[in-house]
Coordinates of C-alpha atoms and ligand atoms in Angstrom, one line a residue:
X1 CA -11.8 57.3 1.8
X2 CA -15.0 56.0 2.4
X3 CA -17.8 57.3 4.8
X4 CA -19.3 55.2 7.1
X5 CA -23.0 54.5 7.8
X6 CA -24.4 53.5 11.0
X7 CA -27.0 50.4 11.1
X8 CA -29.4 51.0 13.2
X9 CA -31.7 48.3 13.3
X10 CA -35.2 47.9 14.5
X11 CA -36.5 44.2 14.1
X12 CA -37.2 44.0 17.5
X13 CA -38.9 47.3 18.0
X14 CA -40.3 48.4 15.1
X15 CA -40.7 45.2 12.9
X16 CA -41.6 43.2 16.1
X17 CA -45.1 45.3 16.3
X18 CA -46.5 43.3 13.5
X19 CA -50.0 41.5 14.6
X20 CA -49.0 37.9 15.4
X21 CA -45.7 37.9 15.1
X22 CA -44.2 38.7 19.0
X23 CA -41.6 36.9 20.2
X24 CA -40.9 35.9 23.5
X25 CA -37.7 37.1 25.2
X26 CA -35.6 34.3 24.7
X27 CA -36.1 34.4 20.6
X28 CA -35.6 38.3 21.7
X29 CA -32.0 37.7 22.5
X30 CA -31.6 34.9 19.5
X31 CA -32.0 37.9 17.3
X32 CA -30.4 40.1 19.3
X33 CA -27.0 38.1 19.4
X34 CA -27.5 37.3 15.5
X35 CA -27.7 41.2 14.9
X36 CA -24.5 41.9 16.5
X37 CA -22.8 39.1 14.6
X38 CA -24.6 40.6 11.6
X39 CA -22.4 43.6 12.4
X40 CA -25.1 46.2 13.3
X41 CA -24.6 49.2 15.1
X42 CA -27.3 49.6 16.9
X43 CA -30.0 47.6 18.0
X44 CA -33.3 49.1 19.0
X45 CA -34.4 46.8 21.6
X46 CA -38.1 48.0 22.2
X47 CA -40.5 50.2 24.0
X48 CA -39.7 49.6 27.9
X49 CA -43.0 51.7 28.8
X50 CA -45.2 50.1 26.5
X51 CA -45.1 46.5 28.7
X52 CA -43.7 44.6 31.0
X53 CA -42.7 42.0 28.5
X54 CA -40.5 44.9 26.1
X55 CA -39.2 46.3 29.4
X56 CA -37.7 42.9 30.4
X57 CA -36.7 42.2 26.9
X58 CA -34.7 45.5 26.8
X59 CA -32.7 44.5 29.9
X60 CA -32.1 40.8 29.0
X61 CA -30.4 42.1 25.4
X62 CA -28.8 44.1 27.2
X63 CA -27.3 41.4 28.9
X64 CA -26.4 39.4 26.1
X65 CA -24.7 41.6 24.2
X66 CA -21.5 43.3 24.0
X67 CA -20.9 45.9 20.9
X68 CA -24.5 47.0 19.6
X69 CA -25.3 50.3 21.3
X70 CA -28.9 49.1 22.6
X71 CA -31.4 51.6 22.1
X72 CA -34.9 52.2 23.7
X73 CA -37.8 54.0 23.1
X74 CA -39.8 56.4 24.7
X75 CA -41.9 59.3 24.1
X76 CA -41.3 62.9 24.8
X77 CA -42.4 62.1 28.9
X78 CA -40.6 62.4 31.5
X79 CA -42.1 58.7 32.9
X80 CA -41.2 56.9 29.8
X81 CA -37.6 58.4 29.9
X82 CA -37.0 57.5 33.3
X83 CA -38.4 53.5 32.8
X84 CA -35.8 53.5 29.4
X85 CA -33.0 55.1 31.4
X86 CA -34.3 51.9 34.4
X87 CA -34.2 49.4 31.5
X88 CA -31.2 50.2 29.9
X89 CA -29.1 49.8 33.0
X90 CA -26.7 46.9 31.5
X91 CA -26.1 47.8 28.4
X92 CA -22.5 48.6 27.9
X93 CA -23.2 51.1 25.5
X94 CA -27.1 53.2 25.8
X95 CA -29.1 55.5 23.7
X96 CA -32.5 56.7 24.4
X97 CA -34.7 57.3 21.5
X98 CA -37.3 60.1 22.3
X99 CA -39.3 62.3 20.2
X100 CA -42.6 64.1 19.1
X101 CA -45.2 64.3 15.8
X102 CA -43.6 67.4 14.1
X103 CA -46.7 67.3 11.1
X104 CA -49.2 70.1 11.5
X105 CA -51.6 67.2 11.7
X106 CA -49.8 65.3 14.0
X107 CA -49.5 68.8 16.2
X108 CA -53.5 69.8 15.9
X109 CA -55.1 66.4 16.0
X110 CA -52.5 63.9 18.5
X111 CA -51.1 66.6 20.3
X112 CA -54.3 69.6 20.6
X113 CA -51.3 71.9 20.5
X114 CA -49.2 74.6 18.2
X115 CA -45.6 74.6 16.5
X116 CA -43.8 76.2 19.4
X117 CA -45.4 74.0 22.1
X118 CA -44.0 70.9 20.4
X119 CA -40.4 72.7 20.3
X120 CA -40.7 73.0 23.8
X121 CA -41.3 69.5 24.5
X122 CA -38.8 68.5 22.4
X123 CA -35.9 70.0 23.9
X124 CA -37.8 69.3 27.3
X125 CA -37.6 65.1 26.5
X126 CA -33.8 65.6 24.9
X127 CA -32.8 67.8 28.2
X128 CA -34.5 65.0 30.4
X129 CA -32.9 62.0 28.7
X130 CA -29.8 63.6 28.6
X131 CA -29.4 63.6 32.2
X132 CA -29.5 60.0 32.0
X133 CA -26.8 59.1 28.7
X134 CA -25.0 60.8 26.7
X135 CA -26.2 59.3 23.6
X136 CA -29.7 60.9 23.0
X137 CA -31.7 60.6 19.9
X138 CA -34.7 62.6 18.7
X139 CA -37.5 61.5 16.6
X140 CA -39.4 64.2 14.4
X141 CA -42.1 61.8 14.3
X142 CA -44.2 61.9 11.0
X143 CA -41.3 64.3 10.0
X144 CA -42.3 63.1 5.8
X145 CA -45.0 65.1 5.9
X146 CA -43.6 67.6 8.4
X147 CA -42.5 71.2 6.3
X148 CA -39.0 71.7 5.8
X149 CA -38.7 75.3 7.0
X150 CA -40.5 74.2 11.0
X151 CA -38.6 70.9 10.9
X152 CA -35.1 72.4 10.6
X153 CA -36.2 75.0 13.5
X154 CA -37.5 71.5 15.5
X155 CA -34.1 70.0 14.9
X156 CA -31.9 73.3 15.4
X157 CA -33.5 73.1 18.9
X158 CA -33.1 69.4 19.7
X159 CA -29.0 69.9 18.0
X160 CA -28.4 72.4 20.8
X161 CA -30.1 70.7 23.5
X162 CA -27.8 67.8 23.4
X163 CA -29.5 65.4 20.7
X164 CA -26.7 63.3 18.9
X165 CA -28.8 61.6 16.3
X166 CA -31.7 63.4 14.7
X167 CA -34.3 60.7 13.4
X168 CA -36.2 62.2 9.9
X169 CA -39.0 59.3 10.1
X170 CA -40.9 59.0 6.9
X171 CA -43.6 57.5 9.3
X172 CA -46.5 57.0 6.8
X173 CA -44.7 56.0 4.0
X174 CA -45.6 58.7 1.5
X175 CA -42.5 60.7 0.4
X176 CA -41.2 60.1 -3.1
X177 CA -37.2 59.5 -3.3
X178 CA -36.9 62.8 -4.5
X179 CA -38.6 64.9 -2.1
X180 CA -37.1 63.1 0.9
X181 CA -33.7 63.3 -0.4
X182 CA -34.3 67.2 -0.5
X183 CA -35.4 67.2 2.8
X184 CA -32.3 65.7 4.5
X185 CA -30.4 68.1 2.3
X186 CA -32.3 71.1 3.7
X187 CA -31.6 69.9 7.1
X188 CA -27.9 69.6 6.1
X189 CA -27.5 72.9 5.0
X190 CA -29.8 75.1 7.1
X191 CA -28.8 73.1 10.7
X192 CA -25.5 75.0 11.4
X193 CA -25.4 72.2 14.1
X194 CA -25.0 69.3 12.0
X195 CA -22.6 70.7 9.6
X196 CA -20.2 71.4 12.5
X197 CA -20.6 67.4 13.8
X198 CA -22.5 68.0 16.7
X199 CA -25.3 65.1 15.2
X200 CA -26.1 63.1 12.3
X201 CA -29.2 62.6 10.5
X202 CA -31.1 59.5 10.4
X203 CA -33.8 58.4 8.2
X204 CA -36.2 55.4 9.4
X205 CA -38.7 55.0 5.8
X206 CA -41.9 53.2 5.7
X207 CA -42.5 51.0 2.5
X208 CA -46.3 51.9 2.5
X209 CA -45.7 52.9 -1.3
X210 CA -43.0 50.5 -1.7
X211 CA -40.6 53.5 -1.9
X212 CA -38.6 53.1 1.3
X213 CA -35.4 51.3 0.6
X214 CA -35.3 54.2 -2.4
X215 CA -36.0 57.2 -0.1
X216 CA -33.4 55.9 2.4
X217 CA -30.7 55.8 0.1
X218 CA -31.6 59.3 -1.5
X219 CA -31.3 60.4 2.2
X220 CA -27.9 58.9 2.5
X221 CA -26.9 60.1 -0.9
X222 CA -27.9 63.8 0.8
X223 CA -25.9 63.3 4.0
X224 CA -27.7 60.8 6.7
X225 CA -25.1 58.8 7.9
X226 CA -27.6 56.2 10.2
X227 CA -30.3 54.2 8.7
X228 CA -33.2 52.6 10.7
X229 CA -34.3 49.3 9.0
X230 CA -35.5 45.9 9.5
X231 CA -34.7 42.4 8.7
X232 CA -36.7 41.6 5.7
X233 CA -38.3 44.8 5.9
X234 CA -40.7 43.5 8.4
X235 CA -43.2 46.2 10.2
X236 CA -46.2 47.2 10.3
X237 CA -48.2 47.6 7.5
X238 CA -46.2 47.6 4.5
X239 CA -43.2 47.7 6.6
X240 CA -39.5 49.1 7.3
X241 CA -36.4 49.6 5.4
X242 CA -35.0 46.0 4.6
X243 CA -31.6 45.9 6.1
X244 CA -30.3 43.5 3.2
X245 CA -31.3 46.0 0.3
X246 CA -29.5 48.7 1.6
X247 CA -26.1 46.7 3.2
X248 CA -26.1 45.1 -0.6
X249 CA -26.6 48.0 -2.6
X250 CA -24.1 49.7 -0.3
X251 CA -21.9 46.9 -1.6
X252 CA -23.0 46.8 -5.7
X253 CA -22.1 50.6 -5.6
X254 CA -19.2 51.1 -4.5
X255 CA -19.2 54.4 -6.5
X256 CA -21.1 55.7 -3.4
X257 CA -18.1 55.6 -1.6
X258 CA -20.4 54.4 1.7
X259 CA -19.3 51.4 4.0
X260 CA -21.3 49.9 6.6
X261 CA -19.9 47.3 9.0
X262 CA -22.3 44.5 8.0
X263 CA -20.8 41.4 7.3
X264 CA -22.8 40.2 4.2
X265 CA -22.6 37.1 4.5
X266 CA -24.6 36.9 7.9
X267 CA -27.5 38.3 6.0
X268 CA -29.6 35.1 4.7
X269 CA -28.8 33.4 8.1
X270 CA -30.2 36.4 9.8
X271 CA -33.3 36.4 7.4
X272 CA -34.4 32.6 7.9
X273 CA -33.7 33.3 11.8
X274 CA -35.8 35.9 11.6
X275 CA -39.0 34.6 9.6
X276 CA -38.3 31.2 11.3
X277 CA -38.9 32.8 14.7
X278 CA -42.0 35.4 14.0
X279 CA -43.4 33.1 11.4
X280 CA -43.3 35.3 8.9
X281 CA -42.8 34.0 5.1
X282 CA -40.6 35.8 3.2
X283 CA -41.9 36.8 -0.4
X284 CA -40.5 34.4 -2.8
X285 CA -39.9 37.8 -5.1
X286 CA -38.3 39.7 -2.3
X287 CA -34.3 41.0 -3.2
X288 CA -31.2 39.5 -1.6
X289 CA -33.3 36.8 0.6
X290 CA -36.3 36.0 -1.5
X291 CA -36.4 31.8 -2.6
X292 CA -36.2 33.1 -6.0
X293 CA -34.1 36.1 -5.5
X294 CA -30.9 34.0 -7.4
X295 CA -32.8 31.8 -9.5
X296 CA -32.8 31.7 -13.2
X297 CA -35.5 30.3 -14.4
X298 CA -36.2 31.6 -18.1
X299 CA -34.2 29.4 -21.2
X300 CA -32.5 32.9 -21.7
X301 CA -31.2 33.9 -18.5
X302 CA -30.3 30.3 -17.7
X303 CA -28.0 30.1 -21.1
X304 CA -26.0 33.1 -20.3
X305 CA -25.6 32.3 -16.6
X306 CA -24.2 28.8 -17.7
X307 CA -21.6 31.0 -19.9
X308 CA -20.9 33.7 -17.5
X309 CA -22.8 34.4 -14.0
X310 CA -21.8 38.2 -14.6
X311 CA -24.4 38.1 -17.3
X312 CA -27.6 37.8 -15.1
X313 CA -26.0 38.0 -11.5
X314 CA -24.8 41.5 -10.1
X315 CA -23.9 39.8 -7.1
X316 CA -22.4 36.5 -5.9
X317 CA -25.5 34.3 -3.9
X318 CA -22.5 33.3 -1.6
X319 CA -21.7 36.7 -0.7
X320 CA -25.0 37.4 1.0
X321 CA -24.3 33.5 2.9
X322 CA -26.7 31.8 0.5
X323 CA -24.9 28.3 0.8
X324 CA -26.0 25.7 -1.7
X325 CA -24.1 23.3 -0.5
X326 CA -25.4 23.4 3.0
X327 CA -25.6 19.7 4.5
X328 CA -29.0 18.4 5.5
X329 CA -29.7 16.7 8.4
X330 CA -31.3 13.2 8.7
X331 CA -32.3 10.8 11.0
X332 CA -28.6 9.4 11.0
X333 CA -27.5 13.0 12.3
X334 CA -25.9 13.2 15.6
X335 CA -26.5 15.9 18.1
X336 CA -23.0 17.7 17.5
X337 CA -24.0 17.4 13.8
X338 CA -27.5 19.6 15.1
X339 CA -25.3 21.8 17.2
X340 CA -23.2 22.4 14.3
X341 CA -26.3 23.5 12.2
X342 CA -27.4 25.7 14.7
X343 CA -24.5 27.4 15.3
X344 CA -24.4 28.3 11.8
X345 CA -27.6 29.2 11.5
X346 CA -27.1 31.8 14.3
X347 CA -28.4 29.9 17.6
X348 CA -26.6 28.9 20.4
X349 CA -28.0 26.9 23.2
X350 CA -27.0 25.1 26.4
X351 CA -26.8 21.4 26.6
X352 CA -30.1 21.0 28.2
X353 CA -31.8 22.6 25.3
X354 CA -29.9 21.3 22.6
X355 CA -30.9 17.6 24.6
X356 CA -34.7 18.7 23.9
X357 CA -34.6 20.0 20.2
X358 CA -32.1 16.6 19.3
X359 CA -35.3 14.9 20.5
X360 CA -37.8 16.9 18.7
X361 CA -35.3 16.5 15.6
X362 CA -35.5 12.9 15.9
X363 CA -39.1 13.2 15.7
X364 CA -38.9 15.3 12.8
X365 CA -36.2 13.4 10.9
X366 CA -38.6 10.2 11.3
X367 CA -41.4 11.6 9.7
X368 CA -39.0 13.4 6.9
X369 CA -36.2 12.2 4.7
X370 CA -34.1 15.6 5.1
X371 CA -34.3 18.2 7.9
X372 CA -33.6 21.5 6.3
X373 CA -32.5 24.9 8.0
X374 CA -35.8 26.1 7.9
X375 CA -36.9 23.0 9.9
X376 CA -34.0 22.9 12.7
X377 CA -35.2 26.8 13.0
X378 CA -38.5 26.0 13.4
X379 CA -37.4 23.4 16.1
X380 CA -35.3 26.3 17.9
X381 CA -37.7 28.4 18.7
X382 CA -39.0 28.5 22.2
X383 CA -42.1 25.5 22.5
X384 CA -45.0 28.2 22.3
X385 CA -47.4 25.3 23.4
X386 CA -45.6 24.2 26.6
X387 CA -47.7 27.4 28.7
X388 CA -50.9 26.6 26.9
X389 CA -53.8 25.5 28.3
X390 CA -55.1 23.7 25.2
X391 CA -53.3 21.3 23.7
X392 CA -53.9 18.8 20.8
X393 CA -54.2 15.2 22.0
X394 CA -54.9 13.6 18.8
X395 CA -56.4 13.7 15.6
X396 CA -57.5 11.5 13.3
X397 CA -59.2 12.1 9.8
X398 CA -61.2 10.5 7.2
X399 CA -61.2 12.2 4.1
X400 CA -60.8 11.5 0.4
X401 CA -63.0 11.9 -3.3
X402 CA -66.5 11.0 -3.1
X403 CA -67.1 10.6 0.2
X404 CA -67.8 13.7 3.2
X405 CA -64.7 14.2 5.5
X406 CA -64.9 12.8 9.3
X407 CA -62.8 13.6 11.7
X408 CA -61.8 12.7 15.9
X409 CA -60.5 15.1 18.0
X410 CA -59.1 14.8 21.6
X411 CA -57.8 17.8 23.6
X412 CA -56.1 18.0 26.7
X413 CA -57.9 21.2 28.6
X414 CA -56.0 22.4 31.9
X415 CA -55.2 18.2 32.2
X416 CA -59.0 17.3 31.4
X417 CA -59.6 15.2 28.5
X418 CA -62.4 15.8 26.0
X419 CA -63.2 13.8 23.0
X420 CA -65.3 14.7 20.1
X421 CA -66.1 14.0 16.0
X422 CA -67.8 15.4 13.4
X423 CA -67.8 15.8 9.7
X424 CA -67.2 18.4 6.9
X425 CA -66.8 19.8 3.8
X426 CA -63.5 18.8 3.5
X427 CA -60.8 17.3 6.1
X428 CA -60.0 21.0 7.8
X429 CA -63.5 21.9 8.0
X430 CA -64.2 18.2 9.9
X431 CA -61.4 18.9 12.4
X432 CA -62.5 22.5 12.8
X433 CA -65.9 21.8 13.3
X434 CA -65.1 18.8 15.8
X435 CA -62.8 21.2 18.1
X436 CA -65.8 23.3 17.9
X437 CA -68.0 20.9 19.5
X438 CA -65.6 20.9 22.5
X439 CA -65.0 24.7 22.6
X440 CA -68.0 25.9 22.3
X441 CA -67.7 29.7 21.6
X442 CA -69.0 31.7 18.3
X443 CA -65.5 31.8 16.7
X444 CA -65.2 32.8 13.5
X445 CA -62.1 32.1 10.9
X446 CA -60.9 35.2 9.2
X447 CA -57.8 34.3 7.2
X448 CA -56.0 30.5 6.8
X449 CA -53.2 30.9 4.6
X450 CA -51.1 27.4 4.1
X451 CA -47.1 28.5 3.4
X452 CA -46.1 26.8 0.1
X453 CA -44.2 23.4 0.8
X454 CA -41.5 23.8 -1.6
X455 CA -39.2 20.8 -0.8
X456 CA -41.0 17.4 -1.4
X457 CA -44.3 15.9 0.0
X458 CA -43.0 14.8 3.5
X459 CA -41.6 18.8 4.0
X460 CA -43.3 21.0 7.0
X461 CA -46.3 22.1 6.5
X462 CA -46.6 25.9 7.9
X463 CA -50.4 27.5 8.6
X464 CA -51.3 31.1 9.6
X465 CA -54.8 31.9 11.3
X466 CA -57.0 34.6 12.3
X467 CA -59.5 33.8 14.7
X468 CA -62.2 36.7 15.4
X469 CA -63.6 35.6 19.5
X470 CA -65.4 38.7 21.4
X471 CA -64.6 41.6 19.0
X472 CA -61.2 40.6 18.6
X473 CA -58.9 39.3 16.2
X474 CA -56.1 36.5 17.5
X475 CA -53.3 34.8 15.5
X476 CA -51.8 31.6 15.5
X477 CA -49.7 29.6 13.9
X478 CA -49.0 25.6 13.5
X479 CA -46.3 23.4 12.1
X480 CA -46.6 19.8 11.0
X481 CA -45.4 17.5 8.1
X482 CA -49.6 16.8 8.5
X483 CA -51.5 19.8 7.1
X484 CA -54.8 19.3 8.4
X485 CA -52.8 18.7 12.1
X486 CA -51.3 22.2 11.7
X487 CA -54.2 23.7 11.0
X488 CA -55.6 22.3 14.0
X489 CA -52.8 23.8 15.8
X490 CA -53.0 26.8 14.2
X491 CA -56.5 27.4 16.1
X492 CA -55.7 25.9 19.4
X493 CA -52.7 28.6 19.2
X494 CA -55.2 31.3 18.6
X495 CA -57.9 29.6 21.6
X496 CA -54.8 29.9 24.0
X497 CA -54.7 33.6 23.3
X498 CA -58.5 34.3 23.8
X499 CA -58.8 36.8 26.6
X500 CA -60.7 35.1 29.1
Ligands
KIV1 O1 -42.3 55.4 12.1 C1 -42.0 56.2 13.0 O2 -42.2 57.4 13.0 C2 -41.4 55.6 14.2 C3 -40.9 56.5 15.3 C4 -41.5 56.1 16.6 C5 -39.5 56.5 15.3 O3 -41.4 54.4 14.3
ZN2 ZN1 -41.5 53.4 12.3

C-alpha cells in the first residue's frame, strides 16, 4: 500500500511574489481552476493582509473552486488571522497558514526577543486561528537554520495547541539534502505528537543552492507527507520546489511507494499557463517542462532513441501532456476551433470574451502563418493595457546597415495625442529615445532581455524591461510579431507603473 503525499501548492502565494510577475485576479483564478484540475491538494491563495488586491484574490478562488483546500497566510497576529479567517469565508474547505522565525537570528534580529517568547506566540497565533477553522497550519519560519533540539520543542507546542500541519521551511535555501532529511526525522521521532497522527510535517524548500527539489524529497523519504512547491519552481530569488520534479519523480520511483493525486498529464498545460500568464520563460534546460527537456539532440542519443526510447527516455513526453501532435491554429480557424484550444490549454471563458480574443486571434493569425499555444495563451491573458494611461499609437522605423536608425512615435496620453521622432544607434534605441522626447523624465533602462523566437521569423516576439524612474525599479513586458514594437511596449508597460 502506498502512502499518500499532499500537494500543497504555492504559485500564487509564494511564486507570485516574484518582481514583475503579478497577476491580476482574473489570471488568479485561471491558475487557480488549472491547479485543481492538476489535482493539487491545496492551494495557497495569498497573503489577505498584505493588500487589498491578495485579499480579494483569496475570496474570488475561493469562489471558483470546489476541492483544493484554499489556504491563506498570515503572521503570528491576531489582525492578520482575523482578515484570513474574513477572506476565507467561501471556501468550502479553509486552512490558515500562520507562523513565526524559529532561527536564533531570526528571534534576536526580526523579532528583539528570546526562544521562549517565540513559543508563546506560537501557540498564541495556532490558539487564535483555531477558533476560526479547524484546519491550522504552523510555519517555523527559517526553520533550515533553526536547531533541531528548540525546533522540536516549537513544534511539540504548536502539535498540542491544535496545529494539523507543521510547515519545516528551508526559507533561505541553505540545507544540504542530508541535513534536512535528518531534521524531519528528528521531528518524527522526538514529536510524540506526530507519531500518534495528530499532524504531519511539511517541508516548503528554497532552490537558492539549487538543492530544493533534493531536500524535499529527503524530507518525504524521512516522513513529511505535504510538500509546498510551485509551478516551474517559480519564487523569489532562486525560487520554490517545482511541482513537476517532485509529482514525476514520485512517478519514476515507484520504489518509494509515495502517490500523489496529480494527474501528470495536466503538468505541461499548467506550466505554459503559468509562464504565459506571469511572463516568465521557462529555462530551455529546466526537467519535465523545459523546450529541451525531451529532445535528443546528440548523433548518439538520437540513434538509440530511434531503436528504443527506453534507452534515453525515463519517462514518456506524453505522460507529462507534452502533445506533439497538438493542432495549430491559423487564420482559417474558427472560434469553436479557439475555444477548443483553450479549453485544453486550461482556460475557460464566457462568450463575450472568447468574442474579443477570436478577434485578437484573427489579428494574430494575419500577421503569422501558425498560432501556437503559447500565442492563444498570450492572447488569454487579461489586456494589461486596457487601464493604461499610455498607450502606443504608432510606430514607424527606419533602420538597416550603413545608415543611423530613425524612428516616429505617436502616443495616446489620457486621450491626448503626442507625436515625436528621433534617431539612434540602432532601431530600439531610435524608438526609445523618440518616446523619450515625449515623456520627458530621467528614466534609465536597467535590463532588456528579448525571449528567444524559436518557431520561424513571423513567431511572437516577447521583451522583458526594467525601468529605474525616482529610486525605483518597474517592469514591463511587451508582445508583438515586431520586436522593436514590443520593446516599445515593454516601456510604456513600465511608464504606466511609475508612481506618480
Ligand atoms: O519561505 C518561507 O519561510 C515562507 C513561509 C512564509 C512559509 O514562505
Ligand atoms: Zn517561502
Amino acid at each position: 500500500m502506498s502512502d499518500r503525499l499532499f500537494i500543497f501548492d504555492t504559485t500564487l502565494r509564494d511564486g507570485e511574489q516574484v518582481p514583475g510577475c503579478q497577476l491580476n485576479t482574473v489570471e488568479k483564478i485561471q491558475v487557480a481552476r488549472q491547479l485543481e484540475a492538476l489535482g493539487v491538494d491545496v492551494i495557497e491563495a495569498g497573503f489577505p493582509i498584505s493588500s487589498p488586491g491578495d485579499f480579494n484574490s483569496v475570496i474570488e478562488i475561493s469562489k471558483a473552486v470546489t476541492w483544493p483546500t484554499i489556504c491563506a497566510l498570515t503572521r503570528a497576529v491576531q489582525k492578520d488571522i482575523d482578515v484570513a479567517a474574513d477572506a476565507l469565508q467561501y471556501a468550502k474547505h479553509k486552512r490558515i497558514h500562520t507562523g513565526i522565525g524559529t532561527s536564533d537570528s531570526h528571534i534576536k534580529y526580526k523579532f528583539n526577543s528570546n526562544r521562549e517568547e517565540i513559543i508563546e506566540r506560537a501557540v498564541a497565533a495556532v490558539k487564535y486561528a483555531k477558533r476560526y477553522v479547524e484546519d491550522v497550519e504552523f510555519y517555523a519560519e527559517d526553520a533550515g537554520r533553526t536547531d533541531n533540539e528548540y525546533l522540536a520543542r516549537v513544534v511539540d507546542a504548536v502539535v498540542k495547541a491544535g496545529a494539523t500541519v507543521i510547515n519545516i521551511p528551508d526559507t533561505t535555501g541553505y540545507c544540504l539534502p542530508q541535513d534536512f532529511g535528518a531534521k524531519i526525522k528528528y521531528l518524527m521521532e522526538h514529536v510524540d505528537g506526530l507519531s500518534a497522527g495528530k499532524a504531519i510535517l511539511s517541508t516548503h524548500c528554497h532552490n537558492d543552492l539549487g538543492m530544493a527539489t533534493a531536500n524535499t524529497i529527503a524530507g518525504v523519504l524521512n516522513g513529511a507527507r505535504q510538500v509546498e512547491v510551485t509551478i516551474n519552481g517559480i519564487g523569489e530569488r532562486a525560487g520554490n520546489t517545482s511541482l513537476e520534479e517532485v509529482a514525476m519523480i514520485l512517478k519514476c520511483h515507484k520504489g518509494i511507494g509515495i502517490d500523489t493525486n496529480i494527474n501528470t498529464q495536466k503538468i505541461y498545460p499548467t506550466s505554459r499557463l503559468v509562464s504565459s500568464l506571469m511572463n516568465m520563460p521557462v529555462q530551455p534546460n529546466k526537467a519535465i517542462v523545459g523546450r529541451n527537456a525531451f529532445a535528443h539532440s546528440s548523433g548518439i542519443h538520437q540513434d538509440g532513441v530511434l531503436k528504443n526510447v527506453q534507452t534515453y527516455e525515463i519517462m514518456n513526453p506524453k505522460d507529462v501532456g507534452i502533445d506533439d501532435n497538438a493542432i495549430v491554429l491559423t487564420a482559417r480557424s474558427g472560434r469553436a476551433a479557439l475555444k477548443h484550444r483553450l479549453h485544453v490549454l486550461g482556460v475557460e471563458m464566457d462568450s463575450e470574451r472568447l468574442d474579443a480574443t477570436y478577434q485578437e486571434f484573427l489579428k494574430l493569425a494575419d500577421k503569422k502563418k501558425e498560432v501556437n499555444d503559447d500565442d492563444i495563451l498570450m492572447l488569454a491573458g487579461a489586456d494589461r493595457t486596457a487601464a493604461h494611461a499610455v498607450k502606443l499609437d504608432y510606430l514607424q522605423v527606419t533602420t538597416g546597415m550603413g545608415v543611423k536608425s530613425v524612428a516616429c512615435i505617436g502616443l495616446d496620453i489620457a486621450g491626448e495625442k503626442f507625436e515625436a521622432s528621433s534617431s539612434g544607434n540602432g532601431p530600439v534605441d531610435a524608438a526609445i529615445s523618440a518616446l523619450k522626447n515625449i515623456i520627458k523624465r530621467h528614466m534609465v533602462l536597467k535590463e532588456f532581455t528579448i525571449q528567444a523566437i524559436s518557431k520561424g521569423s513571423d513567431d511572437v516576439g516577447k521583451v522583458h524591461m526594467q525601468v529605474e524612474y525616482d529610486g525605483h525599479v518597474y517592469y514591463g513586458f511587451g508582445a508583438n510579431t515586431d520586436i522593436v514594437t514590443a520593446s516599445v511596449e515593454a516601456y510604456i508597460d513600465c511608464i504606466n507603473k511609475f508612481k506618480k
